[in-house]
CSV table of C-alpha atoms and ligand atoms in Angstrom, one decimal:
chain,number,residue,atom,x,y,z
A,120,UNK,CA,-32.7,0.5,6.5
A,121,UNK,CA,-31.3,3.6,5.5
A,122,UNK,CA,-29.6,3.1,1.8
A,123,UNK,CA,-26.2,5.2,1.3
A,124,UNK,CA,-27.4,8.1,-1.0
A,125,UNK,CA,-27.5,10.9,-0.8
A,126,UNK,CA,-24.3,11.8,0.3
A,127,UNK,CA,-23.1,15.3,2.2
A,128,UNK,CA,-20.3,15.2,3.8
A,129,UNK,CA,-21.6,17.4,7.0
A,130,UNK,CA,-24.9,16.5,6.6
A,131,UNK,CA,-25.9,19.2,5.9
A,132,UNK,CA,-24.8,21.0,2.7
A,133,UNK,CA,-25.1,19.0,-0.5
A,134,UNK,CA,-21.4,18.1,-2.2
A,135,UNK,CA,-20.6,20.7,-5.4
A,136,UNK,CA,-21.3,19.2,-8.7
A,137,UNK,CA,-18.0,17.2,-9.7
A,138,UNK,CA,-16.0,18.7,-12.1
A,139,UNK,CA,-16.7,22.2,-10.5
A,140,UNK,CA,-14.1,22.1,-8.0
A,141,UNK,CA,-10.6,22.8,-8.7
A,142,UNK,CA,-7.5,22.1,-6.4
A,143,UNK,CA,-7.4,25.4,-5.4
A,144,UNK,CA,-4.3,26.7,-3.8
A,145,UNK,CA,-2.1,24.5,-2.1
A,146,UNK,CA,-2.8,23.9,1.5
A,147,UNK,CA,-6.2,26.3,1.3
A,148,UNK,CA,-8.5,25.8,4.0
A,149,UNK,CA,-11.3,23.5,1.8
A,150,UNK,CA,-8.2,21.3,1.1
A,151,UNK,CA,-7.5,20.8,4.8
A,152,UNK,CA,-10.3,19.7,5.6
A,153,UNK,CA,-10.7,15.9,5.6
A,154,UNK,CA,-14.3,14.7,5.1
A,155,UNK,CA,-15.5,18.0,3.6
A,156,UNK,CA,-17.5,18.5,0.6
A,157,UNK,CA,-14.9,20.5,-0.7
A,158,UNK,CA,-12.6,17.8,-0.4
A,159,UNK,CA,-15.0,15.3,-1.6
A,160,UNK,CA,-15.8,17.1,-4.8
A,161,UNK,CA,-12.0,16.3,-6.2
A,162,UNK,CA,-13.0,13.2,-6.8
A,163,UNK,CA,-15.8,13.0,-9.5
A,164,UNK,CA,-16.4,9.2,-9.2
A,165,UNK,CA,-17.8,9.4,-5.6
A,166,UNK,CA,-20.6,12.0,-6.7
A,167,UNK,CA,-21.3,9.7,-9.5
A,168,UNK,CA,-24.1,7.4,-7.9
A,169,UNK,CA,-24.2,8.2,-4.2
A,170,UNK,CA,-22.6,4.8,-3.0
A,171,UNK,CA,-20.6,5.0,0.1
A,172,UNK,CA,-17.1,3.7,-0.8
A,173,UNK,CA,-15.6,2.2,1.7
A,174,UNK,CA,-13.0,0.1,0.6
A,175,UNK,CA,-9.9,2.2,-0.1
A,176,UNK,CA,-7.7,-0.6,0.5
A,177,UNK,CA,-8.2,-2.0,-2.5
A,178,UNK,CA,-7.9,0.7,-4.2
A,179,UNK,CA,-8.4,4.5,-3.9
A,180,UNK,CA,-10.9,7.0,-5.5
A,181,UNK,CA,-9.0,9.5,-8.1
A,182,UNK,CA,-8.8,12.6,-7.6
A,183,UNK,CA,-9.3,15.5,-10.4
A,184,UNK,CA,-5.3,16.1,-10.9
A,185,UNK,CA,-4.8,12.3,-11.3
A,186,UNK,CA,-7.4,12.4,-14.0
A,187,UNK,CA,-6.2,15.4,-15.8
A,188,UNK,CA,-2.6,13.9,-15.3
A,189,UNK,CA,-3.3,10.8,-17.4
A,190,UNK,CA,-5.6,12.7,-19.9
A,191,UNK,CA,-3.2,15.3,-20.6
A,192,UNK,CA,-0.5,12.8,-21.5
A,193,UNK,CA,-2.4,11.2,-24.0
A,194,UNK,CA,-4.3,14.1,-25.3
A,195,UNK,CA,-0.8,16.4,-25.8
A,196,UNK,CA,2.8,15.9,-26.8
A,197,UNK,CA,2.2,12.3,-26.1
A,198,UNK,CA,6.2,11.2,-26.5
A,199,UNK,CA,8.5,8.7,-24.6
A,200,UNK,CA,11.1,9.6,-22.1
A,201,UNK,CA,14.7,9.0,-21.4
A,202,UNK,CA,15.1,8.6,-25.4
A,203,UNK,CA,14.4,11.5,-28.0
A,204,UNK,CA,16.0,15.0,-27.8
A,205,UNK,CA,13.1,16.9,-29.3
A,206,UNK,CA,11.1,18.7,-26.6
A,207,UNK,CA,8.0,16.7,-26.2
A,208,UNK,CA,10.5,14.1,-24.6
A,209,UNK,CA,13.2,15.7,-23.4
A,210,UNK,CA,10.4,17.8,-21.0
A,211,UNK,CA,8.6,14.5,-20.3
A,212,UNK,CA,12.3,13.0,-19.5
A,213,UNK,CA,12.6,16.2,-17.0
A,214,UNK,CA,8.6,15.5,-15.5
A,215,UNK,CA,9.2,11.9,-14.9
A,216,UNK,CA,12.9,12.9,-13.3
A,217,UNK,CA,10.6,15.4,-10.8
A,218,UNK,CA,8.1,12.5,-10.0
A,219,UNK,CA,11.2,10.5,-9.0
A,220,UNK,CA,12.6,13.6,-6.9
A,221,UNK,CA,9.2,14.5,-5.2
A,222,UNK,CA,8.6,10.3,-4.4
A,223,UNK,CA,11.9,10.1,-3.1
A,224,UNK,CA,11.3,13.3,-0.8
A,225,UNK,CA,7.8,11.9,0.2
A,226,UNK,CA,9.0,8.9,1.8
A,227,UNK,CA,12.7,9.9,2.9
A,228,UNK,CA,14.6,8.7,0.3
A,229,UNK,CA,16.9,9.9,-2.5
A,230,UNK,CA,16.3,10.0,-5.6
A,231,UNK,CA,18.4,7.0,-7.4
A,232,UNK,CA,16.9,4.5,-4.4
A,233,UNK,CA,13.7,5.0,-6.1
A,234,UNK,CA,12.6,2.7,-9.1
A,235,UNK,CA,9.4,2.6,-10.8
A,236,UNK,CA,7.4,-0.2,-11.2
A,237,UNK,CA,4.2,-2.0,-11.8
A,238,UNK,CA,3.0,-1.6,-8.7
A,239,UNK,CA,3.5,-3.5,-5.0
A,240,UNK,CA,3.7,-6.7,-6.2
A,241,UNK,CA,6.1,-5.9,-9.0
A,242,UNK,CA,8.4,-4.1,-6.4
A,243,UNK,CA,8.3,-7.3,-4.5
A,244,UNK,CA,9.0,-9.8,-7.0
A,245,UNK,CA,12.1,-7.7,-7.9
A,246,UNK,CA,13.3,-7.9,-4.7
A,247,UNK,CA,13.3,-11.9,-4.8
A,248,UNK,CA,14.7,-11.8,-8.2
A,249,UNK,CA,17.6,-8.8,-8.4
A,250,UNK,CA,18.6,-9.4,-5.0
A,251,UNK,CA,17.4,-12.5,-3.3
A,252,UNK,CA,18.3,-14.8,-6.6
A,253,UNK,CA,21.8,-13.4,-6.8
A,254,UNK,CA,22.7,-12.8,-2.8
A,255,UNK,CA,21.2,-15.8,-1.0
A,256,UNK,CA,23.2,-19.2,-0.2
A,257,UNK,CA,22.6,-22.4,0.9
A,258,UNK,CA,21.4,-22.5,3.8
A,259,UNK,CA,19.8,-18.6,4.4
A,260,UNK,CA,16.7,-17.5,5.8
A,261,UNK,CA,13.7,-15.2,5.1
A,262,UNK,CA,11.5,-14.3,8.0
A,263,UNK,CA,7.8,-13.6,6.7
A,264,UNK,CA,4.5,-13.9,8.1
A,265,UNK,CA,2.3,-16.4,6.1
A,266,UNK,CA,-0.8,-13.8,7.4
A,267,UNK,CA,0.5,-11.2,4.8
A,268,UNK,CA,-0.8,-10.4,1.5
A,269,UNK,CA,-0.3,-13.0,-1.0
A,270,UNK,CA,2.2,-10.2,-2.7
A,271,UNK,CA,4.6,-10.2,0.3
A,272,UNK,CA,4.3,-14.3,0.6
A,273,UNK,CA,4.4,-15.5,-3.1
A,274,UNK,CA,7.6,-13.8,-3.8
A,275,UNK,CA,9.4,-15.6,-1.5
A,276,UNK,CA,8.5,-18.9,-2.5
A,277,UNK,CA,8.8,-18.2,-5.7
A,278,UNK,CA,12.7,-17.5,-5.1
A,279,UNK,CA,12.8,-20.7,-3.1
A,280,UNK,CA,11.4,-23.1,-5.7
A,281,UNK,CA,13.5,-21.1,-7.8
A,282,UNK,CA,17.1,-21.3,-6.1
A,283,UNK,CA,16.0,-24.9,-5.9
A,284,UNK,CA,15.9,-26.0,-9.3
A,285,UNK,CA,19.2,-24.6,-9.0
A,286,UNK,CA,20.4,-26.8,-6.8
A,287,UNK,CA,20.7,-23.9,-3.8
A,288,UNK,CA,18.2,-24.9,-0.8
A,289,UNK,CA,16.8,-21.6,1.2
A,290,UNK,CA,14.6,-21.8,4.1
A,291,UNK,CA,11.4,-19.7,4.6
A,292,UNK,CA,10.6,-18.9,8.4
A,293,UNK,CA,7.2,-17.9,9.1
A,294,UNK,CA,6.9,-15.8,12.5
A,295,UNK,CA,3.3,-15.0,13.9
A,296,UNK,CA,1.1,-12.3,14.4
A,297,UNK,CA,0.0,-11.4,18.4
A,298,UNK,CA,-3.9,-10.4,18.8
A,299,UNK,CA,-3.6,-6.8,18.0
A,300,UNK,CA,-2.5,-8.3,14.0
A,301,UNK,CA,0.9,-6.9,14.6
A,302,UNK,CA,4.1,-8.9,13.7
A,303,UNK,CA,5.0,-10.8,17.0
A,304,UNK,CA,8.4,-9.0,17.4
A,305,UNK,CA,9.4,-11.9,20.5
A,306,UNK,CA,8.8,-14.6,17.9
A,307,UNK,CA,10.5,-13.1,15.2
A,308,UNK,CA,13.8,-11.9,17.5
A,309,UNK,CA,13.5,-15.9,18.7
A,310,UNK,CA,13.7,-16.9,14.9
A,311,UNK,CA,16.4,-14.6,14.2
A,312,UNK,CA,19.7,-16.8,13.6
A,313,UNK,CA,23.4,-16.5,11.6
A,314,UNK,CA,21.5,-17.6,8.3
A,315,UNK,CA,18.9,-14.8,8.6
A,316,UNK,CA,19.6,-12.7,5.3
A,317,UNK,CA,16.3,-10.8,5.5
A,318,UNK,CA,12.9,-9.9,7.5
A,319,UNK,CA,10.1,-9.1,5.4
A,320,UNK,CA,6.7,-7.7,6.8
A,321,UNK,CA,3.6,-5.5,6.1
A,322,UNK,CA,4.0,-1.8,7.1
A,323,UNK,CA,0.1,-1.1,7.9
A,324,UNK,CA,-1.6,-5.1,7.5
A,325,UNK,CA,-4.2,-5.0,4.7
A,326,UNK,CA,-6.9,-6.8,6.9
A,327,UNK,CA,-6.2,-5.8,10.3
A,328,UNK,CA,-5.1,-2.6,10.1
A,329,UNK,CA,-2.2,-2.9,12.6
A,330,UNK,CA,0.9,-0.9,12.3
A,331,UNK,CA,4.8,-2.9,12.1
A,332,UNK,CA,8.0,-0.6,12.2
A,333,UNK,CA,9.9,-3.3,13.9
A,334,UNK,CA,12.1,-0.5,15.8
A,335,UNK,CA,11.9,-2.9,18.7
A,336,UNK,CA,14.3,-4.8,17.1
A,337,UNK,CA,16.7,-1.8,16.2
A,338,UNK,CA,20.3,-2.4,17.7
A,339,UNK,CA,19.4,-5.8,19.0
A,340,UNK,CA,19.6,-7.7,15.7
A,341,UNK,CA,22.6,-8.1,12.8
A,342,UNK,CA,22.6,-4.4,11.1
A,343,UNK,CA,23.3,-6.5,8.1
A,344,UNK,CA,20.0,-8.5,8.1
A,345,UNK,CA,18.1,-6.6,5.1
A,346,UNK,CA,14.3,-5.3,6.4
A,347,UNK,CA,11.7,-4.9,3.3
A,348,UNK,CA,8.6,-3.2,4.4
A,349,UNK,CA,5.5,-3.2,2.3
A,350,UNK,CA,4.1,0.2,2.6
A,351,UNK,CA,1.2,-0.7,0.0
A,352,UNK,CA,-1.6,0.4,2.6
A,353,UNK,CA,0.5,2.8,4.9
A,354,UNK,CA,1.8,4.9,1.7
A,355,UNK,CA,-0.6,7.8,1.2
A,356,UNK,CA,-2.4,7.2,4.6
A,357,UNK,CA,0.4,8.6,6.7
A,358,UNK,CA,4.0,9.7,6.9
A,359,UNK,CA,6.0,7.0,5.9
A,360,UNK,CA,9.9,7.8,5.8
A,361,UNK,CA,12.2,4.5,4.8
A,362,UNK,CA,15.0,6.3,7.0
A,363,UNK,CA,13.4,6.7,10.0
A,364,UNK,CA,12.0,2.6,9.5
A,365,UNK,CA,15.7,1.8,8.8
A,366,UNK,CA,14.4,-0.1,5.2
A,367,UNK,CA,16.9,-1.4,2.7
A,368,UNK,CA,13.7,-2.2,0.5
A,369,UNK,CA,10.4,-0.6,0.8
A,370,UNK,CA,7.3,-0.8,-1.8
A,371,UNK,CA,4.5,1.3,-2.4
A,372,UNK,CA,1.3,0.9,-4.5
A,373,UNK,CA,0.5,3.7,-6.0
A,374,UNK,CA,-3.4,2.7,-6.6
A,375,UNK,CA,-3.9,2.6,-3.0
A,376,UNK,CA,-2.1,6.3,-2.8
A,377,UNK,CA,-5.1,8.1,-5.2
A,378,UNK,CA,-2.6,7.5,-8.2
A,379,UNK,CA,-3.6,5.1,-11.5
A,380,UNK,CA,-3.5,1.1,-11.5
A,381,UNK,CA,-0.2,-0.3,-12.8
A,382,UNK,CA,2.2,1.9,-10.8
A,383,UNK,CA,4.6,1.5,-8.1
A,384,UNK,CA,7.3,2.3,-6.3
A,385,UNK,CA,10.2,0.3,-5.2
A,386,UNK,CA,12.7,2.0,-2.5
A,387,UNK,CA,16.4,0.7,-2.4
A,388,UNK,CA,18.6,1.8,0.3
A,389,UNK,CA,22.0,3.0,-1.3
A,390,UNK,CA,23.9,0.3,0.8
A,391,UNK,CA,22.6,-2.4,-1.3
A,392,UNK,CA,23.1,-1.0,-4.1
A,393,UNK,CA,25.7,-3.3,-5.0
A,394,UNK,CA,24.6,-6.5,-4.6
A,395,UNK,CA,21.6,-5.7,-7.0
A,396,UNK,CA,21.2,-7.2,-10.6
A,397,UNK,CA,19.0,-6.1,-13.3
A,398,UNK,CA,16.1,-8.2,-13.6
A,399,UNK,CA,14.0,-6.6,-16.6
A,400,UNK,CA,17.3,-5.9,-18.9
A,401,UNK,CA,16.5,-4.0,-22.3
A,402,UNK,CA,15.7,-1.1,-23.9
A,403,UNK,CA,16.0,2.1,-21.4
A,404,UNK,CA,17.5,-0.5,-18.1
A,405,UNK,CA,21.0,1.0,-18.5
A,406,UNK,CA,22.3,-2.4,-19.3
A,407,UNK,CA,25.1,-2.4,-21.8
A,408,UNK,CA,26.5,-5.1,-23.9
A,409,UNK,CA,30.3,-5.3,-24.1
A,410,UNK,CA,32.5,-7.4,-25.2
A,411,UNK,CA,32.8,-9.2,-21.9
A,412,UNK,CA,29.3,-9.5,-21.8
A,413,UNK,CA,26.4,-7.4,-20.1
A,414,UNK,CA,27.0,-4.4,-17.9
A,415,UNK,CA,24.7,-3.5,-15.1
A,416,UNK,CA,24.1,0.3,-15.1
A,417,UNK,CA,23.4,2.9,-12.3
A,418,UNK,CA,20.3,3.1,-10.2
A,419,UNK,CA,17.8,3.5,-10.3
A,420,UNK,CA,17.3,2.5,-13.9
A,421,UNK,CA,19.7,-0.9,-13.5
A,422,UNK,CA,15.7,-2.1,-11.6
A,423,UNK,CA,13.6,-0.5,-14.7
A,424,UNK,CA,13.6,-1.5,-18.0
A,425,UNK,CA,11.3,-0.9,-21.3
A,426,UNK,CA,9.1,2.1,-21.5
A,427,UNK,CA,7.5,3.6,-18.4
A,428,UNK,CA,4.3,3.6,-17.4
A,429,UNK,CA,4.2,7.3,-18.4
A,430,UNK,CA,0.9,8.3,-17.5
A,431,UNK,CA,1.0,6.0,-14.5
A,432,UNK,CA,3.9,8.2,-13.3
A,433,UNK,CA,2.9,11.4,-14.3
A,434,UNK,CA,-0.4,10.5,-12.2
A,435,UNK,CA,1.6,9.4,-9.3
A,436,UNK,CA,2.9,13.0,-9.5
A,437,UNK,CA,-0.3,14.5,-8.9
A,438,UNK,CA,-1.5,12.0,-6.4
A,439,UNK,CA,1.4,12.9,-3.8
A,440,UNK,CA,0.9,16.5,-4.9
A,441,UNK,CA,-2.6,16.3,-3.7
A,442,UNK,CA,-1.6,14.3,-0.6
A,443,UNK,CA,1.0,17.2,0.5
A,444,UNK,CA,-1.7,19.6,0.0
A,445,UNK,CA,-4.0,17.8,2.0
A,446,UNK,CA,-1.0,17.0,4.7
A,447,UNK,CA,-0.4,13.0,5.5
A,448,UNK,CA,-0.8,14.1,9.4
A,449,UNK,CA,-4.1,15.5,8.5
A,450,UNK,CA,-5.2,11.9,6.4
A,451,UNK,CA,-3.9,10.3,9.4
A,452,UNK,CA,-6.0,11.8,12.1
A,453,UNK,CA,-9.1,11.7,10.0
A,454,UNK,CA,-8.4,7.7,9.4
A,455,UNK,CA,-7.8,7.2,13.3
A,456,UNK,CA,-11.4,9.3,14.0
A,457,UNK,CA,-13.3,7.5,11.6
A,458,UNK,CA,-11.8,4.5,12.9
A,459,UNK,CA,-13.0,5.4,16.2
A,460,UNK,CA,-16.4,6.0,14.9
A,461,UNK,CA,-16.7,2.9,13.4
A,462,UNK,CA,-15.6,0.6,16.7
A,463,UNK,CA,-17.8,2.8,18.6
A,464,UNK,CA,-21.0,1.8,16.4
A,465,UNK,CA,-19.9,-1.4,15.8
A,466,UNK,CA,-19.5,-2.0,19.5
A,467,UNK,CA,-22.7,-1.8,19.8
A,468,UNK,CA,-24.2,-3.9,17.8
A,469,UNK,CA,-24.9,-7.7,18.6
A,470,UNK,CA,-22.7,-10.7,17.8
A,471,UNK,CA,-20.7,-8.5,15.6
A,472,UNK,CA,-17.0,-10.1,16.2
A,473,UNK,CA,-13.9,-8.1,15.1
A,474,UNK,CA,-10.6,-9.6,14.1
A,475,UNK,CA,-7.4,-8.6,15.0
A,476,UNK,CA,-6.5,-4.9,14.9
A,477,UNK,CA,-7.8,-1.4,16.7
A,478,UNK,CA,-10.9,-2.8,18.1
A,479,UNK,CA,-8.5,-4.7,20.6
A,480,UNK,CA,-5.9,-1.6,21.4
A,481,UNK,CA,-5.5,-0.6,25.0
A,482,UNK,CA,-5.4,2.9,23.2
A,483,UNK,CA,-7.8,4.8,20.7
A,484,UNK,CA,-5.8,3.7,17.5
A,485,UNK,CA,-6.5,3.4,13.7
A,486,UNK,CA,-5.2,3.8,10.2
A,487,UNK,CA,-8.7,3.4,8.6
A,488,UNK,CA,-9.1,-0.5,8.4
A,489,UNK,CA,-11.1,-2.4,9.9
A,490,UNK,CA,-12.6,-6.6,9.6
A,491,UNK,CA,-15.4,-8.1,11.7
A,492,UNK,CA,-17.8,-10.8,11.0
A,493,UNK,CA,-21.5,-11.3,11.8
A,494,UNK,CA,-21.9,-14.8,13.1
A,495,UNK,CA,-24.9,-16.8,11.4
A,496,UNK,CA,-24.7,-14.8,8.0
A,497,UNK,CA,-21.3,-15.6,5.3
A,498,UNK,CA,-19.3,-11.9,5.0
A,499,UNK,CA,-20.3,-12.4,1.2
A,500,UNK,CA,-23.7,-12.1,2.1
A,501,UNK,CA,-22.8,-9.3,4.3
A,502,UNK,CA,-21.4,-7.5,1.4
A,503,UNK,CA,-24.1,-8.5,-1.0
A,504,UNK,CA,-26.8,-7.2,1.4
A,505,UNK,CA,-24.4,-3.9,2.0
A,506,UNK,CA,-23.9,-3.5,-1.8
A,507,UNK,CA,-27.5,-3.8,-2.4
A,508,UNK,CA,-28.1,-0.4,0.1
A,509,UNK,CA,-25.1,1.2,-1.7
A,510,UNK,CA,-22.3,0.6,1.0
A,511,UNK,CA,-19.3,-0.7,-0.7
A,512,UNK,CA,-16.7,-2.9,1.3
A,513,UNK,CA,-14.4,-5.9,0.4
A,514,UNK,CA,-15.3,-9.5,1.8
A,515,UNK,CA,-13.5,-12.8,1.8
A,516,UNK,CA,-10.0,-13.7,2.7
A,517,UNK,CA,-8.5,-10.5,1.3
A,518,UNK,CA,-5.7,-12.0,-0.6
A,519,UNK,CA,-4.2,-13.8,2.5
A,520,UNK,CA,-3.0,-17.5,1.3
A,521,UNK,CA,-5.6,-19.5,1.1
A,522,UNK,CA,-3.6,-22.3,3.4
A,523,UNK,CA,-2.3,-19.9,5.8
A,524,UNK,CA,-6.1,-17.8,6.4
A,525,UNK,CA,-7.5,-19.2,9.5
A,526,UNK,CA,-11.8,-19.2,8.6
A,527,UNK,CA,-11.7,-16.2,10.7
A,528,UNK,CA,-9.7,-14.0,8.5
A,529,UNK,CA,-13.1,-14.6,5.8
A,530,UNK,CA,-14.7,-11.3,6.8
A,531,UNK,CA,-15.7,-7.5,6.1
A,532,UNK,CA,-13.3,-5.5,5.4
A,533,UNK,CA,-14.3,-1.8,6.0
A,534,UNK,CA,-11.6,0.7,4.5
A,535,UNK,CA,-11.7,4.6,4.6
A,536,UNK,CA,-9.8,7.9,3.4
A,537,UNK,CA,-9.8,11.7,3.4
A,538,UNK,CA,-13.4,11.2,1.3
A,539,UNK,CA,-15.1,8.8,3.8
A,540,UNK,CA,-17.5,11.2,5.9
A,541,UNK,CA,-18.3,10.5,9.6
A,542,UNK,CA,-22.1,10.4,8.3
A,543,UNK,CA,-20.9,7.7,5.9
A,544,UNK,CA,-19.8,5.6,9.1
A,545,UNK,CA,-22.7,6.2,10.8
A,546,UNK,CA,-25.0,4.8,8.1
A,547,UNK,CA,-23.1,1.8,7.4
A,548,UNK,CA,-23.3,1.3,11.3
A,549,UNK,CA,-27.0,1.4,11.3
A,550,UNK,CA,-27.2,-1.3,8.4
A,551,UNK,CA,-24.9,-4.2,9.9
A,552,UNK,CA,-27.4,-3.3,12.9
A,553,UNK,CA,-30.4,-4.5,10.9
A,554,UNK,CA,-28.7,-6.9,9.2
A,555,UNK,CA,-27.7,-8.4,12.7
A,556,UNK,CA,-30.6,-8.3,14.3
A,557,UNK,CA,-32.1,-9.9,11.0
A,558,UNK,CA,-30.0,-12.9,11.4
A,559,UNK,CA,-29.5,-13.4,15.4
B,824,LIG,C1,-0.2,-5.1,1.4
B,824,LIG,C2,-0.5,-5.3,0.6
B,824,LIG,N1,0.4,-5.4,-0.3
B,824,LIG,C3,0.2,-5.8,-2.1
B,824,LIG,C4,-1.0,-5.3,-2.4
B,824,LIG,C5,-0.4,-5.5,-4.0
B,824,LIG,O1,-0.5,-4.1,-4.9
B,824,LIG,P1,-0.2,-3.7,-5.9
B,824,LIG,O2,-1.9,-4.0,-6.6
B,824,LIG,O3,0.1,-2.4,-6.2
B,824,LIG,O4,0.2,-4.9,-6.7
B,824,LIG,C6,-1.5,-4.9,-1.9
B,824,LIG,C7,-3.1,-4.8,-2.8
B,824,LIG,O5,-4.0,-5.4,-2.5
B,824,LIG,C8,-1.8,-4.7,-0.5
B,824,LIG,O6,-3.2,-4.7,0.2
């Protein structure tokens, strides 16, 4: 069984020393080539141990530009934004505004529709608390998938319980996923009723790697029903435009798109702004106290409060710049090709069973997420053996709420990104083959 080290993108030339790479000119050939040694060298942690990182759906590796942005904030002109008038502070305020504008352009929104949050979980809870709490009436309904990530399940349960404690009952209506792991559109259509106020969906499912756009519902449902997309897994992996999704709300997780943890983005479409109430009133939230009481300010500050995660937001700006330089279409194409290579390899391994996802699709699709099981050995044990050999994958139930996760959701999940190479995928397949042969 071959272990993971050493890593060479092409299989011939060794990767450059970490730190020797610069971002290069935007659009330079080296940057545009996913899987190349030059591109991999932008991610110093990859060359530290020679391990094969196949867990990008948990969090992505960080490019030098992001590491430098975090370091620069802490080591020079450290200030707060939106407050002081001296150049360090006003310069930083302009930088934060620029990241907001870049983020808006990146997702197809306007800057006042983009709020900075602590992550996707924080963003979904913000939708529940700043929109749901004040807009949902007795008997209103939210459609959701119990097989989504807990961060797109628990906030709605928490909202229902909070409203119930004030004597208001809302209904959480679960919809099914189909055999490909996609939201079952017919089931959703059947369950939409006069009291449906919100449909929430994973844009890209974190275990099944299936894409959901809800486009089949367009024109068929009351346009006042709010659509909420969890773009934690699609952001930074394929071009995502909230305007094309017709989203009212969308959340992004910066640490899954090359950024640093504790930062995220909540998109709130303008038509929803009058329905929003602050959920973090305090300094920097635009809220003012007048004789008549608290007055909410304008978006996007309406849903923000306190000191931002400033290095995190600057890192997000650097992450988006890096993604733009590589090109989202190239990222998407590389992940699709890696998915196909992995599926082709694992299909030849006796006993491997795929969870819903691209393995069952009628065409060659894939977004860099594949989950599977090996009968005769638990996914935890497979993960342990793989990690001993230098292959880092996620195993378990993947944050799908326990009571809703069928036993087969307990699986090995492989997730890739632009730094993943075909050679890594081949060596991974070889190891899984050996493990499967030993247990069957
Ligand atoms: C689909 C999905 N939604 C939400 C989250 C939570 O994201 P964050 O860590 O930014 O709160 C994750 C993280 O694993 C995820 O995969």
